[in-house]
Short mmCIF file of C-alpha atoms in Angstrom, two decimals:
data_model
loop_
_atom_site.label_atom_id
_atom_site.label_comp_id
_atom_site.label_asym_id
_atom_site.label_seq_id
_atom_site.Cartn_x
_atom_site.Cartn_y
_atom_site.Cartn_z
CA UNK A 30 16.72 10.09 85.04
CA UNK A 31 13.51 10.21 87.06
CA UNK A 32 10.59 9.94 84.57
CA UNK A 33 8.21 10.93 87.36
CA UNK A 34 9.81 14.40 87.53
CA UNK A 35 7.16 16.91 86.42
CA UNK A 36 7.65 18.15 83.05
CA UNK A 37 7.72 21.81 82.46
CA UNK A 38 4.30 22.83 81.40
CA UNK A 39 4.08 24.69 78.25
CA UNK A 40 0.42 25.89 79.47
CA UNK A 41 -0.35 28.69 82.02
CA UNK A 42 -1.17 32.40 81.57
CA UNK A 43 1.58 33.08 79.00
CA UNK A 44 0.43 30.22 76.73
CA UNK A 45 -3.23 31.20 77.18
CA UNK A 46 -2.55 34.82 76.01
CA UNK A 47 -0.44 33.51 72.85
CA UNK A 48 -3.41 31.35 72.01
CA UNK A 49 -5.87 34.10 72.37
CA UNK A 50 -3.73 36.72 70.43
CA UNK A 51 -3.17 33.94 67.67
CA UNK A 52 -6.85 33.27 67.34
CA UNK A 53 -7.61 37.04 67.32
CA UNK A 54 -5.19 37.47 64.39
CA UNK A 55 -6.58 34.62 62.41
CA UNK A 56 -10.22 35.89 62.98
CA UNK A 57 -9.18 39.50 61.76
CA UNK A 58 -7.40 38.09 58.67
CA UNK A 59 -10.46 36.01 57.78
CA UNK A 60 -12.81 38.91 58.26
CA UNK A 61 -10.89 41.67 56.88
CA UNK A 62 -7.86 40.34 54.94
CA UNK A 63 -4.41 40.95 55.68
CA UNK A 64 -3.05 44.44 56.21
CA UNK A 65 -6.49 45.66 57.34
CA UNK A 66 -5.93 45.77 61.09
CA UNK A 67 -3.68 47.17 63.80
CA UNK A 68 -2.09 45.84 66.94
CA UNK A 69 -4.62 47.79 68.96
CA UNK A 70 -7.43 45.89 67.37
CA UNK A 71 -5.86 42.47 67.75
CA UNK A 72 -5.23 43.50 71.50
CA UNK A 73 -8.72 44.49 71.98
CA UNK A 74 -10.18 41.23 70.46
CA UNK A 75 -7.89 39.15 72.51
CA UNK A 76 -8.55 41.09 75.68
CA UNK A 77 -4.88 42.01 76.33
CA UNK A 78 -3.00 45.18 76.42
CA UNK A 79 -1.28 46.59 73.37
CA UNK A 80 1.93 46.79 75.45
CA UNK A 81 1.70 42.93 76.00
CA UNK A 82 1.79 42.25 72.42
CA UNK A 83 4.59 44.73 71.74
CA UNK A 84 6.65 43.17 74.57
CA UNK A 85 6.11 39.64 73.35
CA UNK A 86 6.31 39.99 69.58
CA UNK A 87 8.03 43.45 69.07
CA UNK A 88 5.87 44.25 65.88
CA UNK A 89 2.58 43.41 64.00
CA UNK A 90 4.70 41.67 61.36
CA UNK A 91 6.67 39.51 63.78
CA UNK A 92 3.27 38.41 65.51
CA UNK A 93 1.77 37.71 61.94
CA UNK A 94 4.86 35.58 61.04
CA UNK A 95 4.51 33.75 64.32
CA UNK A 96 0.92 32.87 63.86
CA UNK A 97 1.50 31.82 60.06
CA UNK A 98 4.48 29.68 61.24
CA UNK A 99 2.60 28.14 63.94
CA UNK A 100 -0.40 27.25 62.14
CA UNK A 101 1.31 26.14 58.92
CA UNK A 102 3.51 23.80 60.85
CA UNK A 103 0.31 22.24 62.11
CA UNK A 104 0.80 23.38 65.69
CA UNK A 105 2.42 20.08 66.56
CA UNK A 106 6.06 19.14 66.78
CA UNK A 107 7.86 17.41 63.94
CA UNK A 108 7.03 13.65 64.04
CA UNK A 109 9.56 11.15 64.86
CA UNK A 110 8.29 7.83 63.71
CA UNK A 111 11.47 5.88 63.34
CA UNK A 112 11.17 6.05 59.57
CA UNK A 113 11.33 8.78 56.99
CA UNK A 114 8.25 7.46 55.10
CA UNK A 115 6.41 7.58 58.45
CA UNK A 116 7.81 10.92 59.53
CA UNK A 117 6.80 12.39 56.07
CA UNK A 118 3.41 11.07 55.90
CA UNK A 119 2.66 12.18 59.50
CA UNK A 120 4.02 15.65 58.80
CA UNK A 121 2.14 16.08 55.63
CA UNK A 122 -1.16 14.75 56.93
CA UNK A 123 -0.76 17.20 60.01
CA UNK A 124 -0.06 20.15 57.48
CA UNK A 125 -3.08 19.06 55.29
CA UNK A 126 -5.31 18.98 58.38
CA UNK A 127 -4.22 22.56 59.40
CA UNK A 128 -4.56 24.09 56.09
CA UNK A 129 -7.99 22.55 55.11
CA UNK A 130 -9.30 23.43 58.61
CA UNK A 131 -11.53 26.39 59.46
CA UNK A 132 -8.77 29.01 59.53
CA UNK A 133 -6.41 27.10 57.00
CA UNK A 134 -6.98 29.26 53.87
CA UNK A 135 -6.48 32.56 55.76
CA UNK A 136 -3.25 31.26 57.24
CA UNK A 137 -1.95 30.16 53.81
CA UNK A 138 -3.02 33.55 52.33
CA UNK A 139 -1.06 35.30 55.32
CA UNK A 140 2.08 33.38 54.41
CA UNK A 141 1.37 34.39 50.89
CA UNK A 142 0.88 38.00 51.81
CA UNK A 143 3.99 38.16 54.19
CA UNK A 144 6.26 37.54 51.29
CA UNK A 145 4.96 40.34 49.37
CA UNK A 146 4.78 43.30 51.75
CA UNK A 147 7.99 45.32 51.42
CA UNK A 148 11.21 44.72 52.97
CA UNK A 149 9.58 43.88 56.43
CA UNK A 150 7.19 41.44 54.81
CA UNK A 151 10.00 39.86 52.97
CA UNK A 152 12.22 39.45 56.05
CA UNK A 153 9.29 37.91 57.90
CA UNK A 154 8.70 35.64 55.15
CA UNK A 155 12.39 34.57 55.11
CA UNK A 156 12.30 33.90 58.80
CA UNK A 157 9.18 31.72 58.17
CA UNK A 158 10.95 29.90 55.41
CA UNK A 159 14.40 29.58 57.39
CA UNK A 160 12.47 28.24 60.60
CA UNK A 161 10.32 25.82 58.59
CA UNK A 162 13.41 24.42 56.71
CA UNK A 163 15.39 23.98 59.73
CA UNK A 164 12.69 21.88 61.29
CA UNK A 165 12.37 19.71 58.16
CA UNK A 166 15.95 19.55 57.76
CA UNK A 167 16.53 18.08 61.21
CA UNK A 168 13.97 15.26 60.21
CA UNK A 169 15.66 14.61 57.30
CA UNK A 170 19.09 14.52 58.92
CA UNK A 171 17.76 11.84 61.47
CA UNK A 172 16.71 9.65 58.49
CA UNK A 173 20.23 10.03 56.96
CA UNK A 174 21.64 9.01 60.37
CA UNK A 175 19.56 5.96 60.27
CA UNK A 176 21.10 5.07 56.73
CA UNK A 177 18.01 6.07 54.83
CA UNK A 178 18.02 7.77 51.61
CA UNK A 179 16.45 11.39 52.15
CA UNK A 180 15.65 14.25 49.79
CA UNK A 181 16.47 17.72 50.66
CA UNK A 182 14.24 20.24 52.43
CA UNK A 183 13.52 21.90 49.19
CA UNK A 184 12.39 18.52 47.66
CA UNK A 185 9.70 18.47 50.44
CA UNK A 186 8.73 21.91 49.89
CA UNK A 187 8.41 21.58 46.05
CA UNK A 188 6.82 18.33 45.95
CA UNK A 189 4.98 17.76 49.02
CA UNK A 190 4.08 21.28 50.64
CA UNK A 191 3.74 23.13 47.42
CA UNK A 192 1.06 20.86 45.87
CA UNK A 193 -0.90 20.85 49.04
CA UNK A 194 -0.80 24.86 49.36
CA UNK A 195 -1.70 25.22 45.81
CA UNK A 196 -4.54 22.91 45.82
CA UNK A 197 -6.04 24.75 49.09
CA UNK A 198 -5.24 28.18 47.55
CA UNK A 199 -7.13 27.20 44.24
CA UNK A 200 -10.26 25.61 46.25
CA UNK A 201 -9.21 21.89 44.97
CA UNK A 202 -10.00 20.12 48.36
CA UNK A 203 -10.27 18.03 50.09
CA UNK A 204 -6.78 16.56 50.14
CA UNK A 205 -7.36 12.76 50.94
CA UNK A 206 -5.14 10.51 52.62
CA UNK A 207 -4.31 8.74 49.34
CA UNK A 208 -3.43 11.90 47.64
CA UNK A 209 -1.07 13.09 50.60
CA UNK A 210 0.45 9.69 50.85
CA UNK A 211 1.11 9.63 47.10
CA UNK A 212 3.01 12.79 47.30
CA UNK A 213 5.41 11.26 49.86
CA UNK A 214 5.75 7.94 48.18
CA UNK A 215 6.45 9.78 44.86
CA UNK A 216 9.18 12.10 46.48
CA UNK A 217 10.69 9.10 48.16
CA UNK B 1 -3.69 24.56 0.80
CA UNK B 2 -2.19 27.83 -0.46
CA UNK B 3 0.22 28.84 2.40
CA UNK B 4 0.34 32.26 0.89
CA UNK B 5 -3.21 32.69 1.68
CA UNK B 6 -3.18 35.69 4.25
CA UNK B 7 -3.77 34.49 7.78
CA UNK B 8 -6.48 35.98 9.83
CA UNK B 9 -4.69 38.58 11.74
CA UNK B 10 -5.23 38.55 15.51
CA UNK B 11 -4.38 42.25 15.55
CA UNK B 12 -6.49 45.11 14.99
CA UNK B 13 -8.69 47.37 17.24
CA UNK B 14 -10.29 44.47 19.02
CA UNK B 15 -6.92 42.86 20.22
CA UNK B 16 -5.52 46.29 21.04
CA UNK B 17 -8.61 47.14 23.19
CA UNK B 18 -8.07 43.63 24.94
CA UNK B 19 -4.26 44.25 25.45
CA UNK B 20 -5.05 47.76 27.04
CA UNK B 21 -7.85 46.49 29.21
CA UNK B 22 -5.79 43.53 30.38
CA UNK B 23 -2.90 46.01 31.32
CA UNK B 24 -5.25 48.21 33.18
CA UNK B 25 -6.43 45.23 35.41
CA UNK B 26 -2.87 44.14 36.06
CA UNK B 27 -1.79 47.80 36.99
CA UNK B 28 -5.10 48.19 39.32
CA UNK B 29 -4.26 44.77 40.99
CA UNK B 30 -0.66 45.72 41.65
CA UNK B 31 -1.65 49.17 43.01
CA UNK B 32 -4.68 48.31 44.93
CA UNK B 33 -4.93 44.71 45.47
CA UNK B 34 -7.69 42.38 44.28
CA UNK B 35 -11.19 43.51 44.75
CA UNK B 36 -10.43 47.28 45.29
CA UNK B 37 -11.42 48.58 41.81
CA UNK B 38 -14.64 48.61 39.62
CA UNK B 39 -15.20 48.03 35.82
CA UNK B 40 -15.60 51.62 35.67
CA UNK B 41 -12.06 52.29 36.91
CA UNK B 42 -10.76 49.78 34.48
CA UNK B 43 -12.45 51.24 31.46
CA UNK B 44 -11.20 54.85 32.39
CA UNK B 45 -7.59 53.75 32.67
CA UNK B 46 -7.88 51.64 29.44
CA UNK B 47 -9.44 54.47 27.69
CA UNK B 48 -12.59 52.44 26.63
CA UNK B 49 -16.20 52.64 27.50
CA UNK B 50 -17.62 50.62 30.44
CA UNK B 51 -20.03 49.23 27.88
CA UNK B 52 -17.12 47.85 25.69
CA UNK B 53 -15.98 45.88 28.74
CA UNK B 54 -19.46 44.40 29.66
CA UNK B 55 -20.27 43.66 25.92
CA UNK B 56 -17.12 41.64 25.74
CA UNK B 57 -16.46 40.21 29.11
CA UNK B 58 -19.84 40.24 30.79
CA UNK B 59 -18.65 40.97 34.42
CA UNK B 60 -15.61 42.11 36.33
CA UNK B 61 -15.22 38.27 37.45
CA UNK B 62 -15.02 37.14 33.97
CA UNK B 63 -12.52 40.00 33.06
CA UNK B 64 -10.22 39.16 35.72
CA UNK B 65 -10.42 35.35 34.95
CA UNK B 66 -9.44 36.07 31.36
CA UNK B 67 -6.43 38.26 32.49
CA UNK B 68 -5.33 35.50 34.95
CA UNK B 69 -5.67 32.78 32.45
CA UNK B 70 -4.03 34.60 29.69
CA UNK B 71 -1.03 35.77 31.82
CA UNK B 72 -0.67 32.40 33.74
CA UNK B 73 -0.61 30.58 30.42
CA UNK B 74 2.40 32.67 29.41
CA UNK B 75 0.33 34.55 26.52
CA UNK B 76 1.72 31.99 24.13
CA UNK B 77 0.28 28.99 22.52
CA UNK B 78 0.93 25.62 24.13
CA UNK B 79 4.27 24.20 22.52
CA UNK B 80 4.39 21.48 20.06
CA UNK B 81 8.02 20.63 19.79
CA UNK B 82 7.66 16.91 18.81
CA UNK B 83 8.56 15.51 22.19
CA UNK B 84 6.90 15.67 25.65
CA UNK B 85 10.17 16.66 27.32
CA UNK B 86 10.57 19.47 24.87
CA UNK B 87 6.96 20.66 25.28
CA UNK B 88 7.02 20.44 29.13
CA UNK B 89 10.38 22.47 29.21
CA UNK B 90 9.23 25.05 26.93
CA UNK B 91 5.87 25.41 28.57
CA UNK B 92 7.34 25.60 31.93
CA UNK B 93 10.13 28.12 31.01
CA UNK B 94 7.12 30.26 29.58
CA UNK B 95 5.18 30.10 32.54
CA UNK B 96 8.03 30.88 34.75
CA UNK B 97 9.09 33.75 32.62
CA UNK B 98 5.44 35.12 32.84
CA UNK B 99 5.16 34.80 36.74
CA UNK B 100 8.49 36.09 37.44
CA UNK B 101 8.01 39.03 35.20
CA UNK B 102 7.13 42.54 36.36
CA UNK B 103 3.48 41.70 36.69
CA UNK B 104 3.74 37.96 37.55
CA UNK B 105 3.05 38.26 41.19
CA UNK B 106 0.00 40.40 40.75
CA UNK B 107 -1.41 37.77 38.28
CA UNK B 108 -0.44 34.64 40.78
CA UNK B 109 -2.04 36.49 43.32
CA UNK B 110 -5.27 37.22 41.23
CA UNK B 111 -5.36 33.54 40.59
CA UNK B 112 -5.26 32.92 44.12
CA UNK B 113 -7.88 35.40 44.93
CA UNK B 114 -10.41 34.24 42.39
CA UNK B 115 -10.40 31.03 44.15
CA UNK B 116 -11.61 32.46 47.35
CA UNK B 117 -13.98 35.04 46.52
CA UNK B 118 -17.50 33.35 47.10
CA UNK B 119 -19.29 31.30 44.68
CA UNK B 120 -18.74 33.56 41.71
CA UNK B 121 -15.16 33.63 42.44
CA UNK B 122 -14.94 29.89 42.83
CA UNK B 123 -16.70 29.60 39.59
CA UNK B 124 -14.18 31.72 37.83
CA UNK B 125 -11.57 29.75 39.36
CA UNK B 126 -13.05 26.70 38.16
CA UNK B 127 -13.18 28.06 34.79
CA UNK B 128 -9.53 28.93 34.68
CA UNK B 129 -8.61 25.51 36.10
CA UNK B 130 -10.61 23.65 33.44
CA UNK B 131 -9.42 25.61 30.80
CA UNK B 132 -5.76 25.31 31.74
CA UNK B 133 -6.01 21.63 32.32
CA UNK B 134 -7.78 21.22 28.93
CA UNK B 135 -4.91 22.72 27.20
CA UNK B 136 -2.37 20.59 29.13
CA UNK B 137 -4.37 17.46 28.49
CA UNK B 138 -4.24 18.10 24.75
CA UNK B 139 -0.38 18.41 24.93
CA UNK B 140 -0.07 15.16 27.02
CA UNK B 141 -2.65 13.37 24.58
CA UNK B 142 -0.39 14.43 21.71
CA UNK B 143 2.61 12.68 23.64
CA UNK B 144 0.49 9.37 24.33
CA UNK B 145 -0.52 9.32 20.51
CA UNK B 146 3.17 9.48 19.72
CA UNK B 147 3.62 6.45 22.06
CA UNK B 148 5.47 8.48 24.88
CA UNK B 149 4.57 7.77 28.46
CA UNK B 150 2.92 10.85 29.76
CA UNK B 151 1.82 12.00 33.24
CA UNK B 152 -1.63 13.41 33.87
CA UNK B 153 -2.54 17.07 33.65
CA UNK B 154 -2.69 16.95 37.63
CA UNK B 155 0.91 15.66 37.77
CA UNK B 156 1.95 18.78 35.84
CA UNK B 157 0.07 20.98 38.23
CA UNK B 158 1.32 19.45 41.29
CA UNK B 159 5.09 19.00 40.26
CA UNK B 160 5.86 21.59 37.81
CA UNK B 161 3.23 24.43 38.28
CA UNK B 162 2.76 24.42 42.03
CA UNK B 163 6.38 24.51 43.02
CA UNK B 164 6.99 27.39 40.75
CA UNK B 165 4.00 29.30 41.88
CA UNK B 166 4.81 28.61 45.42
CA UNK B 167 8.55 29.87 44.92
CA UNK B 168 7.20 33.11 43.30
CA UNK B 169 4.48 33.65 46.08
CA UNK B 170 7.17 33.15 48.68
CA UNK B 171 9.74 35.29 46.99
CA UNK B 172 12.13 32.50 46.28
CA UNK B 173 13.18 33.80 42.99
CA UNK B 174 14.89 33.61 40.32
CA UNK B 175 13.53 30.28 38.81
CA UNK B 176 16.59 29.07 36.98
CA UNK B 177 16.53 27.07 33.76
CA UNK B 178 18.24 24.16 35.83
CA UNK B 179 15.54 24.36 38.33
CA UNK B 180 12.83 24.43 35.88
CA UNK B 181 14.21 21.58 33.85
CA UNK B 182 14.89 19.75 37.00
CA UNK B 183 11.10 19.80 37.76
CA UNK B 184 10.27 18.49 34.33
CA UNK B 185 12.74 15.80 34.26
CA UNK B 186 11.80 14.70 37.74
CA UNK B 187 8.17 14.44 36.57
CA UNK B 188 8.95 12.42 33.48
#
């Protein structure tokens, strides 16, 4: 394979629109709280047409889910460092950075709100969890293929993600590197 | 000590008023969400005078904290079963029952909201956590005095309470007895 072959760029107009729409959603959640704005208001703030949002995301719920999923997953691919400890430490640090960042609280609260908003919210919450669990699972599967002993994805949720989310929700920050690595080491 | 001496009853008018005010707060949170009601509305729903609420709780924030603390702590005293495993299993089961009950989600969301409501909310959240941690700590201290090896209160928060709260917030219920006991066993 020719490694000089130009990679397909994720950038361009489409990515720029997505970034602006995501930021508009995050800002509106911070300012007004979840459930207090419309697709039209997101569109106006992002400088795009309502129809662009409906075409791409289908509904406000799906857009909100996409924002929460992208941000909770630290806007970066799952790490692949060659060891499970390395993967989990990097992943946990990325999540911690995202949820303790300027928009982090709004995003965690959005994820919480999505699970409590009637059937559509529940469905969005399920999608969010399913996607997140699949990504985690593939990281854990790689570790097992290397012969490492790996916890299941629910162990990662319960003992790495849940403590970090709850500490952010309860204002018990910062999450220090020692604290984060301690969660990983304890689970492993 | 004469064990037939009548115990001081926690019941009576004062306890009845407290129960009605707590229920009014929980109902209003469920119906309108946190932050969308006043002391006057709580008083009207509970059938008491505004002044009774101010005299007893001082402010809406303090009342909300009292409700969240009482409910998150499962409205029951900390268990004292004679072993740490027994204490933690009973405590965790009580908390699980409370947070998965009909008002549970509203209460967990209230605790979350209290931590994110400016300085007064943060103070209320701090009080909530400090009180909770003190109660847990005394249970753990008793275990140490018996010669048991005990985790610290933050370990209980991170590895027993946080997973249960997050699963309730994300709609991943029910919390089975096997799941709850597994959290305790893993921590110990």
